[in-house]
Amino acid sequence: MSDPVLRATSAESAVVGRLLWEFNEEFAVDGPGADEFAGRFTHLLDRDDVVVLLTGSRDDPTGFAFLTLRPTPYYDGPLAQLEELYVKPRLRDQGLGTALLRAAVDLVRSRHCGEIHINVDEVDVDTRRFYERHGFTNIQPGEDYRMLCYIREL
């Protein structure tokens, strides 16, 4: 499938909020509702360090990639975090996730990012395979042990 990849603006905050809510619902993640997400994206999408890419149309997207950028002393440019990547279940295995991921990597590369981070649940084998197929690893180059992400709610 060859849906175009578009950059979302605050005008698409409602559809982005709905997509993030759908993602959380599919994976039984507690969190805000679609309207609350939409309200937050209204402000987030105006920021230069927050990027949401969409496949499909602006009114009815088929998937999204949500990225944040932050400063780091390790590179001249920022560090990118792929917060979420989601394709509607009925449209998976058609290349939309790959198109979103490639567009995300191209975009952060154009912003001179030194690295892109992605957190994946250990039990989510399909997602881990997807990212590994696209060159991502959880092993630091030159080492033989896995990197881990630690979380603490505040």
mmCIF file of C-alpha atoms in Angstrom:
data_model
loop_
_atom_site.group_PDB
_atom_site.id
_atom_site.type_symbol
_atom_site.label_atom_id
_atom_site.label_comp_id
_atom_site.label_asym_id
_atom_site.label_seq_id
_atom_site.Cartn_x
_atom_site.Cartn_y
_atom_site.Cartn_z
ATOM 1 C CA MET A 1 0.000 0.000 0.000
ATOM 2 C CA SER A 2 1.360 3.426 -0.840
ATOM 3 C CA ASP A 3 -0.482 5.910 1.358
ATOM 4 C CA PRO A 4 1.373 9.209 1.512
ATOM 5 C CA VAL A 5 3.098 10.181 4.757
ATOM 6 C CA LEU A 6 1.983 13.602 5.978
ATOM 7 C CA ARG A 7 3.097 15.741 8.893
ATOM 8 C CA ALA A 8 0.222 16.465 11.273
ATOM 9 C CA THR A 9 -0.527 20.002 12.410
ATOM 10 C CA SER A 10 -2.594 21.169 15.357
ATOM 11 C CA ALA A 11 -5.591 21.120 12.962
ATOM 12 C CA GLU A 12 -5.333 17.295 13.089
ATOM 13 C CA SER A 13 -5.133 17.099 16.898
ATOM 14 C CA ALA A 14 -8.533 15.364 17.152
ATOM 15 C CA VAL A 15 -7.625 12.575 14.714
ATOM 16 C CA VAL A 16 -4.192 12.143 16.322
ATOM 17 C CA GLY A 17 -5.801 11.981 19.760
ATOM 18 C CA ARG A 18 -8.253 9.367 18.511
ATOM 19 C CA LEU A 19 -5.442 7.264 16.983
ATOM 20 C CA LEU A 20 -3.437 7.324 20.217
ATOM 21 C CA TRP A 21 -6.553 6.351 22.160
ATOM 22 C CA GLU A 22 -7.220 3.472 19.699
ATOM 23 C CA PHE A 23 -3.615 2.314 20.136
ATOM 24 C CA ASN A 24 -3.985 2.309 23.925
ATOM 25 C CA GLU A 25 -7.343 0.541 23.752
ATOM 26 C CA GLU A 26 -5.941 -2.224 21.540
ATOM 27 C CA PHE A 27 -3.115 -2.913 23.969
ATOM 28 C CA ALA A 28 -5.157 -2.343 27.167
ATOM 29 C CA VAL A 29 -3.083 0.656 28.274
ATOM 30 C CA ASP A 30 -4.742 2.935 30.806
ATOM 31 C CA GLY A 31 -4.641 6.592 29.923
ATOM 32 C CA PRO A 32 -6.599 9.639 28.911
ATOM 33 C CA GLY A 33 -9.506 9.470 26.508
ATOM 34 C CA ALA A 34 -9.400 10.556 22.878
ATOM 35 C CA ASP A 35 -10.702 14.056 23.686
ATOM 36 C CA GLU A 36 -8.083 14.653 26.362
ATOM 37 C CA PHE A 37 -5.331 13.441 24.026
ATOM 38 C CA ALA A 38 -6.719 15.743 21.324
ATOM 39 C CA GLY A 39 -6.539 18.720 23.675
ATOM 40 C CA ARG A 40 -2.934 17.941 24.527
ATOM 41 C CA PHE A 41 -1.972 17.447 20.880
ATOM 42 C CA THR A 42 -3.499 20.845 20.063
ATOM 43 C CA HIS A 43 -0.547 22.363 21.919
ATOM 44 C CA LEU A 44 2.063 19.671 21.299
ATOM 45 C CA LEU A 45 1.728 19.780 17.510
ATOM 46 C CA ASP A 46 2.637 23.474 17.500
ATOM 47 C CA ARG A 47 6.027 22.658 19.027
ATOM 48 C CA ASP A 48 9.127 22.192 16.893
ATOM 49 C CA ASP A 49 10.343 19.307 19.079
ATOM 50 C CA VAL A 50 7.169 17.216 18.617
ATOM 51 C CA VAL A 51 6.369 15.530 15.311
ATOM 52 C CA VAL A 52 3.429 13.360 14.309
ATOM 53 C CA LEU A 53 3.433 11.713 10.905
ATOM 54 C CA LEU A 54 0.256 10.276 9.394
ATOM 55 C CA THR A 55 -0.473 7.783 6.642
ATOM 56 C CA GLY A 56 -3.705 8.036 4.720
ATOM 57 C CA SER A 57 -5.637 11.286 4.675
ATOM 58 C CA ARG A 58 -5.607 14.063 7.238
ATOM 59 C CA ASP A 59 -9.290 13.437 8.015
ATOM 60 C CA ASP A 60 -9.088 9.648 8.160
ATOM 61 C CA PRO A 61 -5.496 8.549 8.802
ATOM 62 C CA THR A 62 -4.549 4.895 8.602
ATOM 63 C CA GLY A 63 -1.634 5.144 11.048
ATOM 64 C CA PHE A 64 0.717 7.491 12.848
ATOM 65 C CA ALA A 65 4.235 7.903 14.191
ATOM 66 C CA PHE A 66 4.697 10.193 17.202
ATOM 67 C CA LEU A 67 8.221 11.507 17.839
ATOM 68 C CA THR A 68 9.798 13.852 20.338
ATOM 69 C CA LEU A 69 13.228 15.476 20.072
ATOM 70 C CA ARG A 70 15.378 16.534 22.987
ATOM 71 C CA PRO A 71 18.783 18.126 23.380
ATOM 72 C CA THR A 72 21.755 15.942 24.228
ATOM 73 C CA PRO A 73 25.440 16.677 24.775
ATOM 74 C CA TYR A 74 26.371 13.482 22.911
ATOM 75 C CA TYR A 75 25.590 14.878 19.444
ATOM 76 C CA ASP A 76 25.492 18.238 17.735
ATOM 77 C CA GLY A 77 21.803 17.629 17.060
ATOM 78 C CA PRO A 78 18.979 16.335 19.208
ATOM 79 C CA LEU A 79 18.131 12.808 20.276
ATOM 80 C CA ALA A 80 14.848 11.473 18.856
ATOM 81 C CA GLN A 81 12.381 9.270 20.698
ATOM 82 C CA LEU A 82 9.784 7.343 18.725
ATOM 83 C CA GLU A 83 7.029 7.519 21.322
ATOM 84 C CA GLU A 84 4.459 5.510 19.383
ATOM 85 C CA LEU A 85 3.983 3.956 15.971
ATOM 86 C CA TYR A 86 0.537 2.592 15.159
ATOM 87 C CA VAL A 87 -1.251 1.256 12.116
ATOM 88 C CA LYS A 88 -4.926 0.361 12.253
ATOM 89 C CA PRO A 89 -5.180 -3.431 12.700
ATOM 90 C CA ARG A 90 -7.096 -4.131 9.473
ATOM 91 C CA LEU A 91 -4.364 -2.375 7.468
ATOM 92 C CA ARG A 92 -1.278 -4.024 8.932
ATOM 93 C CA ASP A 93 1.223 -5.978 6.833
ATOM 94 C CA GLN A 94 0.731 -3.627 3.895
ATOM 95 C CA GLY A 95 3.850 -1.484 4.352
ATOM 96 C CA LEU A 96 2.274 1.419 6.244
ATOM 97 C CA GLY A 97 4.397 0.889 9.369
ATOM 98 C CA THR A 98 7.505 0.701 7.219
ATOM 99 C CA ALA A 99 6.524 3.910 5.391
ATOM 100 C CA LEU A 100 5.964 5.696 8.711
ATOM 101 C CA LEU A 101 9.225 4.440 10.191
ATOM 102 C CA ARG A 102 11.259 5.364 7.104
ATOM 103 C CA ALA A 103 9.690 8.832 7.001
ATOM 104 C CA ALA A 104 10.393 9.264 10.717
ATOM 105 C CA VAL A 105 14.045 8.254 10.297
ATOM 106 C CA ASP A 106 14.426 10.551 7.268
ATOM 107 C CA LEU A 107 12.868 13.454 9.173
ATOM 108 C CA VAL A 108 15.036 13.092 12.283
ATOM 109 C CA ARG A 109 18.109 12.569 10.119
ATOM 110 C CA SER A 110 17.301 15.874 8.359
ATOM 111 C CA ARG A 111 17.182 17.477 11.822
ATOM 112 C CA HIS A 112 20.713 16.131 12.485
ATOM 113 C CA CYS A 113 19.578 13.788 15.255
ATOM 114 C CA GLY A 114 22.357 11.549 16.483
ATOM 115 C CA GLU A 115 20.158 8.669 17.613
ATOM 116 C CA ILE A 116 16.582 7.488 17.667
ATOM 117 C CA HIS A 117 15.266 5.555 20.664
ATOM 118 C CA ILE A 118 12.267 3.222 20.736
ATOM 119 C CA ASN A 119 10.890 1.412 23.780
ATOM 120 C CA VAL A 120 9.271 -1.957 23.084
ATOM 121 C CA ASP A 121 7.749 -4.396 25.557
ATOM 122 C CA GLU A 122 9.873 -7.535 25.802
ATOM 123 C CA VAL A 123 6.855 -9.774 25.186
ATOM 124 C CA ASP A 124 5.937 -7.912 21.972
ATOM 125 C CA VAL A 125 7.978 -10.173 19.716
ATOM 126 C CA ASP A 126 6.360 -9.063 16.433
ATOM 127 C CA THR A 127 7.106 -5.402 17.121
ATOM 128 C CA ARG A 128 10.650 -6.195 18.168
ATOM 129 C CA ARG A 129 11.166 -8.129 14.911
ATOM 130 C CA PHE A 130 9.724 -5.214 12.933
ATOM 131 C CA TYR A 131 12.232 -2.734 14.393
ATOM 132 C CA GLU A 132 15.137 -5.178 14.141
ATOM 133 C CA ARG A 133 14.277 -5.743 10.469
ATOM 134 C CA HIS A 134 14.706 -1.976 10.033
ATOM 135 C CA GLY A 135 18.150 -1.852 11.652
ATOM 136 C CA PHE A 136 17.279 -1.125 15.289
ATOM 137 C CA THR A 137 18.950 -3.070 18.077
ATOM 138 C CA ASN A 138 18.828 -3.230 21.862
ATOM 139 C CA ILE A 139 22.544 -3.980 22.063
ATOM 140 C CA GLN A 140 25.014 -1.103 22.227
ATOM 141 C CA PRO A 141 27.515 -1.351 19.347
ATOM 142 C CA GLY A 142 30.643 -3.133 20.529
ATOM 143 C CA GLU A 143 28.906 -4.721 23.543
ATOM 144 C CA ASP A 144 27.186 -8.059 24.097
ATOM 145 C CA TYR A 145 24.471 -7.142 26.604
ATOM 146 C CA ARG A 146 20.978 -5.698 26.125
ATOM 147 C CA MET A 147 19.997 -2.155 27.014
ATOM 148 C CA LEU A 148 17.018 -1.767 29.329
ATOM 149 C CA CYS A 149 14.551 1.052 29.928
ATOM 150 C CA TYR A 150 13.546 1.792 33.512
ATOM 151 C CA ILE A 151 10.340 3.638 34.373
ATOM 152 C CA ARG A 152 9.016 5.307 37.513
ATOM 153 C CA GLU A 153 5.621 6.978 37.596
ATOM 154 C CA LEU A 154 5.566 10.311 39.408
#
